[in-house]
PDB file of C-alpha atoms in Angstrom:
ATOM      1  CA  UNK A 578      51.719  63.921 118.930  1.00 39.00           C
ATOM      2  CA  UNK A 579      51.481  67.382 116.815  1.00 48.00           C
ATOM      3  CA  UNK A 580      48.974  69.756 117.160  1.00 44.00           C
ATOM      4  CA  UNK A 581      47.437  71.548 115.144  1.00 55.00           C
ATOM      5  CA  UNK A 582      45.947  75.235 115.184  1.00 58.00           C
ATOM      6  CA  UNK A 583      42.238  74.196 114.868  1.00 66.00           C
ATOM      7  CA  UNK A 584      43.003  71.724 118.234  1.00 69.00           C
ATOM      8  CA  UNK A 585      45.328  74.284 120.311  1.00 68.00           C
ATOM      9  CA  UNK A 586      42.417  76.050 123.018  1.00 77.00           C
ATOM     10  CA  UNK A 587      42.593  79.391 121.664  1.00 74.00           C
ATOM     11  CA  UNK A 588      40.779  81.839 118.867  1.00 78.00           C
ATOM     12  CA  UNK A 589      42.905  83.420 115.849  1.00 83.00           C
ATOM     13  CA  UNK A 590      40.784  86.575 116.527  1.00 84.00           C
ATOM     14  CA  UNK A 591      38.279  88.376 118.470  1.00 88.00           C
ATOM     15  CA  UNK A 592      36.816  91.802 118.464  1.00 83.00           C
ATOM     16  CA  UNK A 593      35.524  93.631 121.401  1.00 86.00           C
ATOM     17  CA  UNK A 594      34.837  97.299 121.470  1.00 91.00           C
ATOM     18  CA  UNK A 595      36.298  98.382 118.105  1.00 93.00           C
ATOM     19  CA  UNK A 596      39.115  96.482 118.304  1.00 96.00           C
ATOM     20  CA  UNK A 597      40.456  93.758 116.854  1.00 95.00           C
ATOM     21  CA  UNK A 598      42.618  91.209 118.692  1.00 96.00           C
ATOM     22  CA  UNK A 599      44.833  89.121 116.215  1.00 95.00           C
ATOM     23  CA  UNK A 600      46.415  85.722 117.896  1.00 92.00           C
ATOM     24  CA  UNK A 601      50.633  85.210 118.009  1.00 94.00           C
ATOM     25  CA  UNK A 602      51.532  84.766 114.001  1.00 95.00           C
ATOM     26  CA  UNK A 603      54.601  82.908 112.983  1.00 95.00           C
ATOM     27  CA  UNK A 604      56.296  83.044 109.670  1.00 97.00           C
ATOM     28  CA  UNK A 605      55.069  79.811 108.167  1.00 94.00           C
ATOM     29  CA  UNK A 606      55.268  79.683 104.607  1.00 94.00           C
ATOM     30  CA  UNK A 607      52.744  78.506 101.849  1.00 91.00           C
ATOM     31  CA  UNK A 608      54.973  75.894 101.230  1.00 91.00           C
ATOM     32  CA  UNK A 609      58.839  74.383 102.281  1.00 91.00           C
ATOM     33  CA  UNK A 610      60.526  75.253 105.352  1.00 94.00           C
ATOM     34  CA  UNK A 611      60.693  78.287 107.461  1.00 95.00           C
ATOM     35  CA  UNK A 612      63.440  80.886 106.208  1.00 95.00           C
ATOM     36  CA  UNK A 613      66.567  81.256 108.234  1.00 96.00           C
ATOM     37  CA  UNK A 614      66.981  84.884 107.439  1.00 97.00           C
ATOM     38  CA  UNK A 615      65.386  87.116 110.041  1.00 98.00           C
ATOM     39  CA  UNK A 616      64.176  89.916 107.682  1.00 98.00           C
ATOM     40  CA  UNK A 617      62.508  87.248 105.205  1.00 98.00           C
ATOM     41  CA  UNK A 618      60.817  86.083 108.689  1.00 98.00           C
ATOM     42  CA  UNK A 619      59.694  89.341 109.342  1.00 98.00           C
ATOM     43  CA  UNK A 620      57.684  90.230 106.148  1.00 98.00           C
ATOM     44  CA  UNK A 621      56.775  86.301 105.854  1.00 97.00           C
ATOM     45  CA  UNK A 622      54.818  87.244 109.474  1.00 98.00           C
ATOM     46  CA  UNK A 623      53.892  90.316 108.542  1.00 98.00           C
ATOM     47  CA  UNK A 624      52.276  89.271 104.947  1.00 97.00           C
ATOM     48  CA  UNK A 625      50.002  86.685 107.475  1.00 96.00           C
ATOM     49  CA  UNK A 626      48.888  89.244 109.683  1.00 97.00           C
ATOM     50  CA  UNK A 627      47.912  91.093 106.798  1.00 97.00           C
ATOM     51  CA  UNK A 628      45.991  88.776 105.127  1.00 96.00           C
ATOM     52  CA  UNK A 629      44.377  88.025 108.469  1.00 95.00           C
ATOM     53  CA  UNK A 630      43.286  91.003 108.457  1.00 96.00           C
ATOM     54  CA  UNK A 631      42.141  91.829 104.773  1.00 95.00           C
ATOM     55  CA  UNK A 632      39.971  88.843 105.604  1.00 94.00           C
ATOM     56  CA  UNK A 633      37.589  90.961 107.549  1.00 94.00           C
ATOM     57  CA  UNK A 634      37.845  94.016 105.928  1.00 95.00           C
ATOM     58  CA  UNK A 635      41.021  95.878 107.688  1.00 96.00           C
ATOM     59  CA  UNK A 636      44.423  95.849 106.770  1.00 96.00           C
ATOM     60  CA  UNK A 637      48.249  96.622 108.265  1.00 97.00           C
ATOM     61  CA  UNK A 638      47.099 100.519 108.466  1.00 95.00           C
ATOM     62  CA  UNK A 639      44.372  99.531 110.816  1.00 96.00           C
ATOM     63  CA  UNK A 640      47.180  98.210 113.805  1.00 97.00           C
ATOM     64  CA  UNK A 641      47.336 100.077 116.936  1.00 97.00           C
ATOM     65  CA  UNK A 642      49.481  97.892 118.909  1.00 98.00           C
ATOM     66  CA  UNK A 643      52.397  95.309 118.126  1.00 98.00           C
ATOM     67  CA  UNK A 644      53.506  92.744 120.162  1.00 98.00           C
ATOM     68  CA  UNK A 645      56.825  90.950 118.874  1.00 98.00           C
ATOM     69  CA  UNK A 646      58.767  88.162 120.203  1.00 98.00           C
ATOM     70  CA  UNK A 647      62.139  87.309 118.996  1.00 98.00           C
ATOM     71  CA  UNK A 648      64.349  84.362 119.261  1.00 98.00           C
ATOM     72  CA  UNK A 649      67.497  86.056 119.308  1.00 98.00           C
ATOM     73  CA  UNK A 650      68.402  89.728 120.345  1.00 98.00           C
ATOM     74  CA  UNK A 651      70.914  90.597 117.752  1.00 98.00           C
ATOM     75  CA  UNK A 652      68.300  89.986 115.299  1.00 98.00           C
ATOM     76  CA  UNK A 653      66.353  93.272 116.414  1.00 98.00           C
ATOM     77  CA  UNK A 654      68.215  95.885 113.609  1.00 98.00           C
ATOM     78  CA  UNK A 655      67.419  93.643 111.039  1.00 98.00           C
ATOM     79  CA  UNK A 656      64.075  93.003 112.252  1.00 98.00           C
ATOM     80  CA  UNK A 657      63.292  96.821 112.680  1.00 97.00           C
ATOM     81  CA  UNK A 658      64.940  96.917 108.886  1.00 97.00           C
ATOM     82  CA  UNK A 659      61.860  94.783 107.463  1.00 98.00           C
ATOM     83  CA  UNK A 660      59.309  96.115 110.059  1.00 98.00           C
ATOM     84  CA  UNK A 661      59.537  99.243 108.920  1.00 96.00           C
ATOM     85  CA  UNK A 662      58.433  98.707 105.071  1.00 97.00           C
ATOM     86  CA  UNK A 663      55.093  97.633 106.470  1.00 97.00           C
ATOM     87  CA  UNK A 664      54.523 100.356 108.172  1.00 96.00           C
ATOM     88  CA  UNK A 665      54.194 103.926 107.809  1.00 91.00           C
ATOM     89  CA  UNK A 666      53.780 107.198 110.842  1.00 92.00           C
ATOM     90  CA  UNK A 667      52.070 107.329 112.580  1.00 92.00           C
ATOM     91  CA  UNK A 668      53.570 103.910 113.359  1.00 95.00           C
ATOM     92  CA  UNK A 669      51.536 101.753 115.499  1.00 97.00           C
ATOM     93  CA  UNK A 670      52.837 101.207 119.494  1.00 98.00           C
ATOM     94  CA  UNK A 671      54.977  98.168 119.647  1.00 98.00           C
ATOM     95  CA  UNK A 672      56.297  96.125 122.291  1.00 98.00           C
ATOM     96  CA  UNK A 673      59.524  93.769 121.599  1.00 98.00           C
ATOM     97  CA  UNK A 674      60.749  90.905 124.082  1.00 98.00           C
ATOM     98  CA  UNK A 675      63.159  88.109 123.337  1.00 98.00           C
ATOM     99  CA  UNK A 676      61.609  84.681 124.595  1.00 97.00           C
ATOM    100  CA  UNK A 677      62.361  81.190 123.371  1.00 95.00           C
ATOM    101  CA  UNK A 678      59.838  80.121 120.564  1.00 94.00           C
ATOM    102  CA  UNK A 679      57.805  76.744 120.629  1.00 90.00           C
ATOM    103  CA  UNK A 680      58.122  76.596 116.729  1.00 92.00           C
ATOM    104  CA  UNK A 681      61.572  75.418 115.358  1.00 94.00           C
ATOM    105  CA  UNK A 682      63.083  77.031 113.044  1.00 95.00           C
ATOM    106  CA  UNK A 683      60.656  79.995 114.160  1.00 97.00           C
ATOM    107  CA  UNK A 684      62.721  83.545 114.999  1.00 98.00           C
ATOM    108  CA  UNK A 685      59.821  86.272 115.380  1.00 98.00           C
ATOM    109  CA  UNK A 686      56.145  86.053 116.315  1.00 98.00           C
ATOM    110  CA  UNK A 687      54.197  88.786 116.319  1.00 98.00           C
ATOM    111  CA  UNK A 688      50.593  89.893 117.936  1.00 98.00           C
ATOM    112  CA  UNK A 689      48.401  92.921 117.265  1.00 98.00           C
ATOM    113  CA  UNK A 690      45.694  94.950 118.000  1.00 98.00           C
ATOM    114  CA  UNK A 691      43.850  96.757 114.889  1.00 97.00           C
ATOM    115  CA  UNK A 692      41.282  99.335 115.106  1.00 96.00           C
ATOM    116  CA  UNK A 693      38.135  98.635 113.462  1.00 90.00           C
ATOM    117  CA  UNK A 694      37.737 101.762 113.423  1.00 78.00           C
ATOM    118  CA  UNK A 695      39.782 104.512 112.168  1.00 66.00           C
ATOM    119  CA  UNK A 696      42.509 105.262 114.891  1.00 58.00           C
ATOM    120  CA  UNK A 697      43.103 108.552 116.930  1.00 58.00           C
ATOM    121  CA  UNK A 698      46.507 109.657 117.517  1.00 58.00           C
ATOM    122  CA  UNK A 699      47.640 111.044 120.996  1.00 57.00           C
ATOM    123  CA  UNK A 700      50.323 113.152 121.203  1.00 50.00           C
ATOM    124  CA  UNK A 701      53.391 112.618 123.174  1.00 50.00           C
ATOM    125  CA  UNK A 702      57.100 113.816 123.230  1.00 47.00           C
ATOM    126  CA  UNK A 703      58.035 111.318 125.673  1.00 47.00           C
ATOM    127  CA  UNK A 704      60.274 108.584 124.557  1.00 48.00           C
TER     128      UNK A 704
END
């Protein structure tokens, strides 16, 4: 038996306190199969989140906070490759794990946080 999203127990998004809280996105495509290439993955996920987000008024500017899981570490330069033409500095915080993903065929998921508001930077040096 296959699931799908609108039976799985949780919500796409939520909102709380100015922020918006945007569910685990994975880089299914309109139509055919998943791409094998990482970087097509990445902007395939990131095009989603996007239009997630457009959907309520915000966009990819509006992230705070990234949360990315990928299938396979050696994918990470190629990954930060296509990451980085979606976003521009002050670049949003970002978190990046490597865990096994439930989808097959999936490489990357990624989560995030958008302000529904316009963000604040803080300043740091620390890296």
């Amino acid at each position: 038996m296959t699931l799908t999203a609108n039976q799985l127990p949780f919500s796409k998004l939520r909102s709380t306190n100015g922020l918006l809280f945007l569910s685990g996105e994975l880089p299914i495509p309109d139509a055919g199969p998943i791409p094998e290439d990482i970087a097509l993955q990445t902007d395939l996920t990131l095009h989603r989140i996007d239009a997630s987000l457009r959907g309520v008024g915000l966009s990819l500017a509006s992230v705070v906070q990234v949360t990315v899981h990928l299938a396979r570490a050696e994918d990470f330069a190629a990954f930060n490759a296509a990451y980085r033409k979606h976003f521009q500095s002050p670049y949003p915080t970002r978190t990046t794990v490597v865990a096994q993903l439930l989808l097959p065929g999936a490489r990357i998921e990624i989560t995030v946080i958008a302000a529904m508001e316009p963000a604040t930077e803080a300043s740091s040096d620390a890296r």
